[in-house]
Coordinates of C-alpha atoms (C1' of nucleotides) in Angstrom, one line a residue:
Chain A
M177 CA -0.4 -0.1 0.1
R178 CA 1.6 3.4 -1.3
K179 CA 2.0 5.7 1.8
S180 CA 0.8 9.7 1.6
V181 CA 3.5 12.2 2.0
V182 CA 3.8 15.9 1.9
I183 CA 7.3 17.6 1.4
A184 CA 7.9 21.8 3.3
E185 CA 11.1 22.8 1.6
D186 CA 11.7 26.6 0.8
H187 CA 15.0 25.6 -2.4
A188 CA 13.1 24.5 -5.2
F189 CA 15.9 22.9 -6.8
T190 CA 15.8 20.6 -2.8
A191 CA 12.3 19.6 -3.0
A192 CA 12.1 19.0 -7.1
G193 CA 14.7 16.8 -6.4
L194 CA 13.2 14.7 -3.6
C195 CA 10.3 14.7 -5.0
A196 CA 11.7 12.9 -8.2
A197 CA 13.7 10.5 -5.9
L198 CA 10.3 9.9 -3.9
G199 CA 8.4 9.5 -6.4
E200 CA 10.8 6.6 -8.5
M201 CA 10.8 4.9 -5.0
G202 CA 7.4 3.5 -6.2
V203 CA 5.8 3.5 -2.7
F204 CA 4.5 7.1 -1.5
D205 CA 1.7 9.4 -3.2
I206 CA 3.3 13.0 -2.8
V207 CA 0.4 14.9 -1.7
G208 CA 0.9 17.9 -1.5
V209 CA 4.5 20.3 -1.5
A210 CA 4.9 23.6 0.2
A211 CA 7.5 26.3 0.0
N212 CA 7.0 27.4 3.8
G213 CA 5.7 26.5 7.3
I214 CA 2.5 28.1 7.3
E215 CA 2.0 26.6 3.9
A216 CA 3.2 23.1 5.9
I217 CA 0.7 23.6 8.3
S218 CA -2.0 24.0 6.8
L219 CA -0.9 20.8 4.5
I220 CA -1.0 18.6 7.3
K221 CA -3.8 19.5 8.7
Q222 CA -5.8 19.4 5.7
T223 CA -4.3 16.1 3.9
R224 CA -3.7 14.8 7.1
P225 CA -0.5 12.7 5.4
D226 CA 1.1 9.2 6.5
C227 CA 4.4 11.5 6.2
A228 CA 5.3 14.6 6.1
I229 CA 9.1 15.3 5.3
L230 CA 10.2 18.9 7.1
D231 CA 13.0 21.2 5.6
L232 CA 14.9 22.7 9.3
S233 CA 15.2 26.3 8.2
M234 CA 11.8 28.0 6.2
P235 CA 10.4 31.1 6.3
G236 CA 7.3 31.3 8.2
A237 CA 7.9 28.7 10.3
N238 CA 10.6 26.3 11.0
G239 CA 10.6 22.3 10.8
L240 CA 10.6 22.2 15.2
E241 CA 7.2 24.6 14.7
V242 CA 5.1 23.1 11.9
L243 CA 6.3 19.1 13.9
I244 CA 4.4 20.8 16.8
E245 CA 1.7 21.7 14.6
A246 CA 1.4 18.7 12.8
R247 CA 1.1 16.4 16.0
R248 CA -1.9 19.2 17.4
W249 CA -3.4 18.4 13.8
S250 CA -2.7 15.4 12.7
P251 CA -0.9 12.7 15.5
A252 CA -0.8 9.9 12.8
T253 CA 1.5 11.6 10.3
R254 CA 5.5 10.3 11.0
V255 CA 7.7 13.0 10.8
A256 CA 11.2 13.2 9.3
I257 CA 13.0 16.5 9.8
V258 CA 16.2 17.5 6.8
T259 CA 18.8 19.9 8.1
G260 CA 21.6 21.4 6.1
N261 CA 23.5 22.7 9.6
P262 CA 22.1 21.1 12.2
S263 CA 22.6 22.8 16.0
P264 CA 22.8 20.4 19.4
Q265 CA 20.5 22.4 20.8
I266 CA 17.6 22.3 18.0
L267 CA 18.4 18.6 17.0
G268 CA 17.6 18.0 20.8
Q269 CA 14.2 19.9 20.9
L270 CA 13.2 17.9 18.2
V271 CA 13.8 14.8 19.8
E272 CA 12.3 16.2 22.8
A273 CA 9.5 17.7 20.7
G274 CA 9.5 13.3 18.9
V275 CA 10.3 14.0 15.7
D276 CA 10.4 10.4 13.9
G277 CA 13.5 11.5 12.2
I278 CA 16.5 13.4 11.0
F279 CA 19.0 13.6 8.1
L280 CA 21.3 15.9 6.9
K281 CA 21.5 17.1 3.1
N282 CA 24.8 16.2 2.6
S283 CA 24.2 13.0 3.3
A284 CA 23.8 10.5 0.5
P285 CA 20.5 10.0 -1.7
E286 CA 19.8 5.8 -1.0
T287 CA 20.4 6.8 3.0
I288 CA 17.9 9.7 3.3
C289 CA 15.2 7.5 1.2
A290 CA 16.2 4.3 3.2
G291 CA 15.3 5.8 6.0
I292 CA 12.6 8.0 5.2
R293 CA 11.4 4.1 4.1
A294 CA 11.8 2.9 7.1
I295 CA 9.7 6.1 9.1
A296 CA 6.6 5.9 6.8
A297 CA 7.1 1.9 8.3
G298 CA 6.9 3.2 11.7
E299 CA 10.6 3.4 13.0
K300 CA 13.2 6.1 14.4
V301 CA 15.9 7.3 12.1
I302 CA 18.0 9.1 14.0
P303 CA 21.9 9.0 12.7
A304 CA 24.7 8.4 15.0
E305 CA 26.7 12.0 14.1
V306 CA 22.9 13.9 15.4
A307 CA 22.8 11.7 17.9
G308 CA 26.2 13.1 19.6
A309 CA 25.2 16.1 18.9
V310 CA 21.6 15.6 21.2
R311 CA 23.9 13.8 23.6
K312 CA 25.7 16.8 24.2
A313 CA 22.9 19.2 23.8
G314 CA 21.0 17.6 26.7
T315 CA 23.9 18.5 29.6
G316 CA 23.7 22.2 27.7
A317 CA 20.4 23.1 27.7
G318 CA 18.3 23.0 30.7
L319 CA 16.9 27.0 30.1
T320 CA 12.4 27.0 30.4
A321 CA 10.3 28.1 27.3
R322 CA 9.8 31.9 28.9
E323 CA 13.4 31.5 29.0
I324 CA 14.3 31.3 25.1
E325 CA 11.2 33.8 24.8
V326 CA 13.2 36.6 26.5
L327 CA 16.5 35.5 24.8
H328 CA 14.7 36.0 21.3
A329 CA 13.6 39.7 22.6
I330 CA 16.9 40.3 23.5
A331 CA 18.2 39.2 20.7
R332 CA 15.9 41.8 19.0
G333 CA 17.4 44.8 20.4
L334 CA 14.2 45.0 23.2
S335 CA 15.1 46.4 26.3
N336 CA 13.6 45.3 29.8
A337 CA 10.8 47.6 29.7
Q338 CA 10.2 46.9 25.7
I339 CA 10.3 42.7 26.3
G340 CA 8.0 43.2 29.4
K341 CA 5.5 45.1 27.1
A342 CA 6.0 42.6 24.7
L343 CA 5.4 39.5 26.9
G344 CA 2.7 41.2 28.9
V345 CA 4.8 41.2 31.9
S346 CA 6.1 43.5 34.3
A347 CA 10.1 44.8 33.3
K348 CA 11.1 43.0 36.6
T349 CA 10.3 39.8 35.7
V350 CA 12.0 39.3 32.7
D351 CA 15.1 41.4 34.6
S352 CA 14.8 38.5 36.5
H353 CA 14.4 36.1 34.0
R354 CA 17.6 37.7 32.5
T355 CA 19.7 37.2 35.2
T356 CA 18.6 33.4 35.9
L357 CA 19.6 32.9 31.8
M358 CA 23.2 34.7 32.7
R359 CA 23.1 32.9 35.7
K360 CA 22.3 29.4 33.7
M361 CA 24.7 30.0 31.4
G362 CA 27.6 31.2 33.3
V363 CA 27.8 34.8 31.9
H364 CA 27.7 38.2 33.1
S365 CA 26.7 40.6 29.7
T366 CA 24.2 40.5 27.4
A367 CA 26.5 40.2 24.8
S368 CA 28.4 36.9 25.8
L369 CA 25.0 35.8 26.5
L370 CA 23.8 36.3 23.2
V371 CA 27.1 34.4 21.3
L372 CA 27.3 31.5 23.3
A373 CA 23.1 31.5 22.3
L374 CA 24.1 31.7 18.8
R375 CA 26.7 29.5 19.2
D376 CA 24.2 26.8 20.7
G377 CA 22.0 26.7 18.2
L378 CA 18.9 28.3 21.1
I379 CA 18.5 31.8 18.7
D380 CA 19.1 32.4 15.0
I381 CA 19.2 36.0 13.0
Chain B
M245 CA 25.0 25.2 -30.0
R246 CA 24.9 23.1 -26.8
K247 CA 26.8 24.6 -23.2
S248 CA 28.8 22.3 -21.3
V249 CA 28.0 23.0 -17.7
V250 CA 29.9 21.7 -14.3
I251 CA 28.0 21.6 -11.1
A252 CA 29.0 21.8 -7.7
E253 CA 26.4 20.9 -4.3
D254 CA 27.2 18.9 -1.9
H255 CA 23.4 18.1 -1.2
A256 CA 22.3 15.4 -3.5
F257 CA 19.2 16.4 -4.0
T258 CA 19.5 19.0 -4.4
A259 CA 22.1 18.9 -7.1
A260 CA 19.2 16.2 -8.5
G261 CA 16.4 19.3 -9.0
L262 CA 19.3 21.3 -10.8
C263 CA 20.4 18.9 -13.0
A264 CA 16.9 17.5 -14.2
A265 CA 15.9 21.5 -14.3
L266 CA 18.9 22.0 -17.2
G267 CA 18.9 18.9 -18.8
E268 CA 14.8 20.2 -19.5
M269 CA 15.8 23.3 -21.3
G270 CA 17.8 21.4 -23.5
V271 CA 20.8 23.6 -24.0
F272 CA 22.9 22.5 -21.6
D273 CA 25.1 19.0 -21.4
I274 CA 26.2 18.9 -17.9
V275 CA 29.9 16.5 -17.9
G276 CA 29.8 16.8 -14.6
V277 CA 28.6 17.5 -10.6
A278 CA 30.9 17.6 -7.7
A279 CA 29.9 17.1 -4.2
N280 CA 32.7 19.8 -3.0
G281 CA 34.9 22.6 -3.4
I282 CA 37.7 19.9 -4.3
E283 CA 36.2 18.2 -6.7
A284 CA 34.7 20.7 -8.2
I285 CA 38.0 22.8 -8.8
S286 CA 39.8 19.9 -10.3
L287 CA 36.5 19.2 -11.9
I288 CA 37.2 22.9 -13.6
K289 CA 40.9 22.4 -14.3
Q290 CA 40.2 19.4 -16.5
T291 CA 37.0 20.1 -18.5
R292 CA 36.9 23.5 -18.9
P293 CA 33.0 23.7 -18.9
D294 CA 31.4 27.5 -20.8
C295 CA 30.0 27.5 -17.4
A296 CA 29.9 26.6 -13.8
I297 CA 27.7 26.3 -11.3
L298 CA 28.8 26.6 -7.3
D299 CA 26.5 26.4 -4.1
L300 CA 28.7 28.7 -1.8
S301 CA 28.5 26.7 0.9
M302 CA 30.4 22.7 0.8
P303 CA 32.4 21.4 2.7
G304 CA 36.8 21.3 1.1
A305 CA 36.2 25.1 0.1
N306 CA 33.7 27.7 -0.7
G307 CA 32.1 28.4 -3.6
L308 CA 34.1 31.9 -3.7
E309 CA 37.5 29.7 -3.3
V310 CA 36.2 28.2 -6.4
L311 CA 35.6 30.4 -8.2
I312 CA 39.1 32.4 -7.4
E313 CA 40.5 28.7 -8.5
A314 CA 38.1 28.9 -11.4
R315 CA 39.7 32.1 -12.7
R316 CA 43.1 30.9 -12.8
W317 CA 42.3 27.5 -14.7
S318 CA 40.2 28.2 -17.0
P319 CA 39.0 31.9 -17.0
A320 CA 36.3 31.5 -20.0
T321 CA 34.2 29.7 -17.2
R322 CA 31.1 31.7 -17.0
V323 CA 30.9 31.2 -12.9
A324 CA 26.9 31.6 -11.1
I325 CA 27.4 31.1 -7.5
V326 CA 23.9 29.4 -5.7
T327 CA 23.0 30.3 -1.9
G328 CA 20.9 30.0 0.7
N329 CA 21.4 32.7 3.7
P330 CA 24.0 35.1 1.7
S331 CA 25.7 37.5 3.8
P332 CA 26.4 41.0 2.6
Q333 CA 30.0 40.4 3.7
I334 CA 30.8 37.2 1.2
L335 CA 28.5 38.9 -1.5
G336 CA 30.5 41.8 -1.4
Q337 CA 34.2 39.5 -2.2
L338 CA 31.8 37.5 -4.6
V339 CA 31.4 40.8 -7.0
E340 CA 34.9 42.0 -6.7
A341 CA 36.1 38.4 -7.4
G342 CA 34.0 38.6 -11.0
V343 CA 31.5 36.6 -10.3
D344 CA 29.0 36.8 -12.9
G345 CA 26.3 35.9 -11.4
I346 CA 24.0 35.2 -7.8
F347 CA 21.0 33.5 -7.7
L348 CA 19.3 32.5 -3.8
K349 CA 18.1 29.2 -3.2
N350 CA 14.8 29.8 -2.6
S351 CA 13.8 32.0 -5.7
A352 CA 11.7 30.6 -8.5
P353 CA 13.2 27.5 -10.5
E354 CA 12.0 29.8 -13.6
T355 CA 14.1 32.7 -12.2
I356 CA 17.1 30.7 -11.5
C357 CA 17.2 29.0 -15.0
A358 CA 16.4 31.9 -16.6
G359 CA 19.4 33.3 -15.0
I360 CA 21.5 30.7 -15.9
R361 CA 21.0 31.4 -19.4
A362 CA 21.5 34.1 -19.6
I363 CA 25.0 34.2 -18.0
A364 CA 25.5 31.4 -20.6
A365 CA 24.9 33.7 -23.2
G366 CA 27.4 36.5 -21.5
E367 CA 25.8 39.1 -19.1
K368 CA 25.9 39.6 -15.5
V369 CA 22.8 38.5 -13.3
I370 CA 22.5 40.2 -9.7
P371 CA 19.3 39.8 -8.7
A372 CA 17.8 43.3 -7.1
E373 CA 17.9 41.6 -3.1
V374 CA 21.2 41.0 -3.9
A375 CA 22.3 44.3 -5.0
G376 CA 21.2 46.2 -2.1
A377 CA 22.5 43.1 0.0
V378 CA 26.3 44.6 -1.3
R379 CA 25.2 48.2 -1.5
K380 CA 25.1 48.0 2.2
A381 CA 28.3 45.9 2.9
G382 CA 29.5 49.2 1.0
T383 CA 28.6 50.9 3.8
G384 CA 29.0 48.9 6.6
A385 CA 32.8 48.8 5.3
G386 CA 33.0 52.3 6.4
L387 CA 33.8 51.1 9.8
T388 CA 37.2 52.0 11.0
A389 CA 39.2 49.2 11.9
R390 CA 39.8 50.1 15.6
E391 CA 35.5 50.4 15.5
I392 CA 36.4 46.5 14.2
E393 CA 38.6 46.2 17.2
V394 CA 36.3 47.0 19.4
L395 CA 33.2 45.1 17.8
H396 CA 35.2 42.1 18.3
A397 CA 36.0 42.9 21.4
I398 CA 32.3 43.0 22.9
A399 CA 31.1 40.0 20.9
R400 CA 33.3 38.7 23.5
G401 CA 31.4 39.8 26.4
L402 CA 33.7 42.7 27.3
S403 CA 32.8 45.4 29.0
N404 CA 34.6 48.9 28.3
A405 CA 37.2 48.7 31.4
Q406 CA 38.0 45.3 30.0
I407 CA 38.4 46.5 25.8
G408 CA 40.2 49.7 27.1
K409 CA 42.8 47.7 29.3
A410 CA 42.9 45.3 26.2
L411 CA 43.3 47.2 23.4
G412 CA 45.6 49.6 25.6
V413 CA 43.1 53.3 25.6
S414 CA 41.2 54.3 28.3
A415 CA 37.5 53.3 29.0
K416 CA 36.5 56.4 27.4
T417 CA 38.5 55.9 24.3
V418 CA 36.0 52.8 23.7
D419 CA 33.1 54.5 25.3
S420 CA 33.8 56.2 21.7
H421 CA 34.1 53.5 19.4
R422 CA 30.7 52.1 21.0
T423 CA 28.9 55.3 20.8
T424 CA 30.6 55.3 16.8
L425 CA 29.9 52.5 16.1
M426 CA 26.1 52.4 17.1
R427 CA 25.0 55.5 15.4
K428 CA 27.0 54.5 12.2
M429 CA 24.8 51.2 12.6
G430 CA 22.0 53.1 13.4
V431 CA 21.0 50.7 16.9
H432 CA 20.6 51.7 20.0
S433 CA 21.8 48.5 22.5
T434 CA 24.7 46.7 22.2
A435 CA 22.3 43.4 21.3
S436 CA 21.3 45.0 18.4
L437 CA 24.3 45.9 17.3
L438 CA 25.7 42.6 17.7
V439 CA 23.2 40.4 15.9
L440 CA 23.7 43.2 13.1
A441 CA 27.3 42.6 13.0
L442 CA 26.5 38.7 12.9
R443 CA 23.7 39.2 10.4
D444 CA 26.4 41.9 7.9
G445 CA 29.1 39.3 8.5
L446 CA 31.6 41.3 10.5
I447 CA 32.5 39.4 13.2
D448 CA 31.1 35.4 13.8
I449 CA 31.8 33.0 16.4
Chain C
dC109 C1' -0.1 16.4 51.3
dG110 C1' 4.7 17.8 50.3
dT111 C1' 7.6 20.6 47.6
dA112 C1' 10.0 21.0 43.9
dA113 C1' 10.3 24.5 39.5
dT114 C1' 8.2 27.3 37.0
dA115 C1' 6.5 32.0 36.7
dT116 C1' 5.2 36.6 38.7
dC117 C1' 6.9 40.9 40.8
dA118 C1' 8.6 45.0 44.2
dG119 C1' 12.3 47.0 46.5
dG120 C1' 17.6 48.1 45.9
dT121 C1' 22.4 48.9 45.3
dG122 C1' 26.3 49.7 42.3
dA123 C1' 28.0 48.7 37.8
dT124 C1' 27.4 49.8 32.9
dC125 C1' 25.8 51.9 29.2
dA126 C1' 24.3 55.5 25.8
dC127 C1' 25.1 60.0 24.3
dC128 C1' 25.8 64.3 24.6
dC129 C1' 30.1 67.8 24.1
dC130 C1' 34.1 69.3 24.4
dA131 C1' 39.5 68.8 23.4
dT132 C1' 44.0 67.0 21.6
dT133 C1' 47.2 65.0 18.0
dC134 C1' 47.7 62.6 14.0
dA135 C1' 47.4 62.1 8.5
dC136 C1' 45.5 62.6 4.8
dG137 C1' 43.9 65.5 0.5
dC138 C1' 43.2 69.2 -2.0
Chain D
dG262 C1' 48.1 75.4 4.7
dC263 C1' 43.3 74.0 6.2
dG264 C1' 39.8 71.3 6.4
dT265 C1' 38.3 66.3 7.3
dG266 C1' 38.4 62.5 9.3
dA267 C1' 40.2 59.0 12.8
dA268 C1' 42.0 58.1 17.1
dT269 C1' 42.2 59.5 22.0
dG270 C1' 40.2 61.5 26.0
dG271 C1' 37.8 64.0 30.2
dG272 C1' 33.1 65.3 32.2
dG273 C1' 28.3 64.6 32.9
dT274 C1' 23.8 62.7 32.5
dG275 C1' 19.9 59.7 32.6
dA276 C1' 18.6 55.1 31.4
dT277 C1' 19.5 50.5 31.8
dC278 C1' 21.5 46.6 33.5
dA279 C1' 23.6 42.7 36.8
dC280 C1' 22.4 41.0 40.5
dC281 C1' 20.3 40.5 45.4
dT282 C1' 16.5 39.1 48.5
dG283 C1' 13.0 38.5 48.9
dA284 C1' 7.1 37.5 48.0
dT285 C1' 3.2 34.7 46.1
dA286 C1' 0.2 31.7 43.0
dT287 C1' 0.4 28.2 39.6
dT288 C1' 1.8 23.7 38.3
dA289 C1' 3.4 19.2 38.3
dC290 C1' 5.6 14.7 40.7
dG291 C1' 6.5 11.7 43.9

DNA sequence: CGTAATATCAGGTGATCACCCCATTCACGC
DNA sequence: GCGTGAATGGGGTGATCACCTGATATTACG
């Protein structure tokens, strides 16, 4: 029995290559291709496919966000994430969110195709190099969702007062989160905080 | 007359999609596909193609390095660079090195195909958004050497006093440079300054 | 039920930052 | 020679940050 699959990938050529490879396997029906995260979410919501293959970095919503929404609207859909340059933190979040498979764009096509077939069959596929990265992320993480939100706001250049307004809390609360972030990351300045967060993939530009 | 072309792209699916699209156009002979920069250089050296399509980020040697080597060994080869996330600084270097065309991976396939055909015909193709980024890089280069030093020190998380000690000047001087940096970059916080500098490739982690 | 973690906020203090004005020196170009 | 800009710094001010000691409410977990 053929499996329905949707693809989300903002680079048209990559999407085309992926479609071609999956088509040749003869076990997948590609029911839709999205060029950004928003499209991907609504596509999954509408078609409830057996399988979704998502690029990690996309305009609108990234692969992680799409994964979470997919889980909400179509829990039976098996989700694979494809990424070019994986950061440990993000991979950790993906695993935590229950992703079914992770693939690197520079892997051999056969590896990826085989992996996707395995995922469609119900397996979980996490390559060794990714698993290593995730292990490393586990030790460094420990930040709460709220703290990450504050981190993102800081990266946008907002002051405590502005962040407070944006998140609907007092500036003092933001200050608390900021202090906690500093302590957890082991730094004492906004600059170091940002550099570390970028290096660890907690935020991006 | 058909043009010979080589492709360098480390993501197999993207390479496949690109090959397919170029093949369908019926005006190109794909004489080789390289999966990294080193392969790309030796391939160009051997085949001296009419046209080379290079990914910017590749293992071994990046698109810029391949471009420079290509110019040395096969000056007649028209070179197009394809990139996912362009940094103004790098784009500036590409233009300076005399690249024939720049394409963004998330552009429409037709746009890219048309552009490649134009390049093969002898034109130069620099999209508006890229040209804008390059222009901005020109202004970003308006920073002085001393200001860049201070920028790097800030990114290392040092305070004005520490930077002053490190550079052998007073904290007040550092403060002046910092103020000038803020004005030149059009921001009002250390966080924004860092994010902008990172985005523009002025500093990295 | 206890307790641990999280999120919320206040008051306060000293350090630092962002930015203003200003002066000096030095190099480069017209 | 004279203007321009870079690099150097001093003085000063108000905003903001970094961090502290608390307090309270909610949620989660054993």
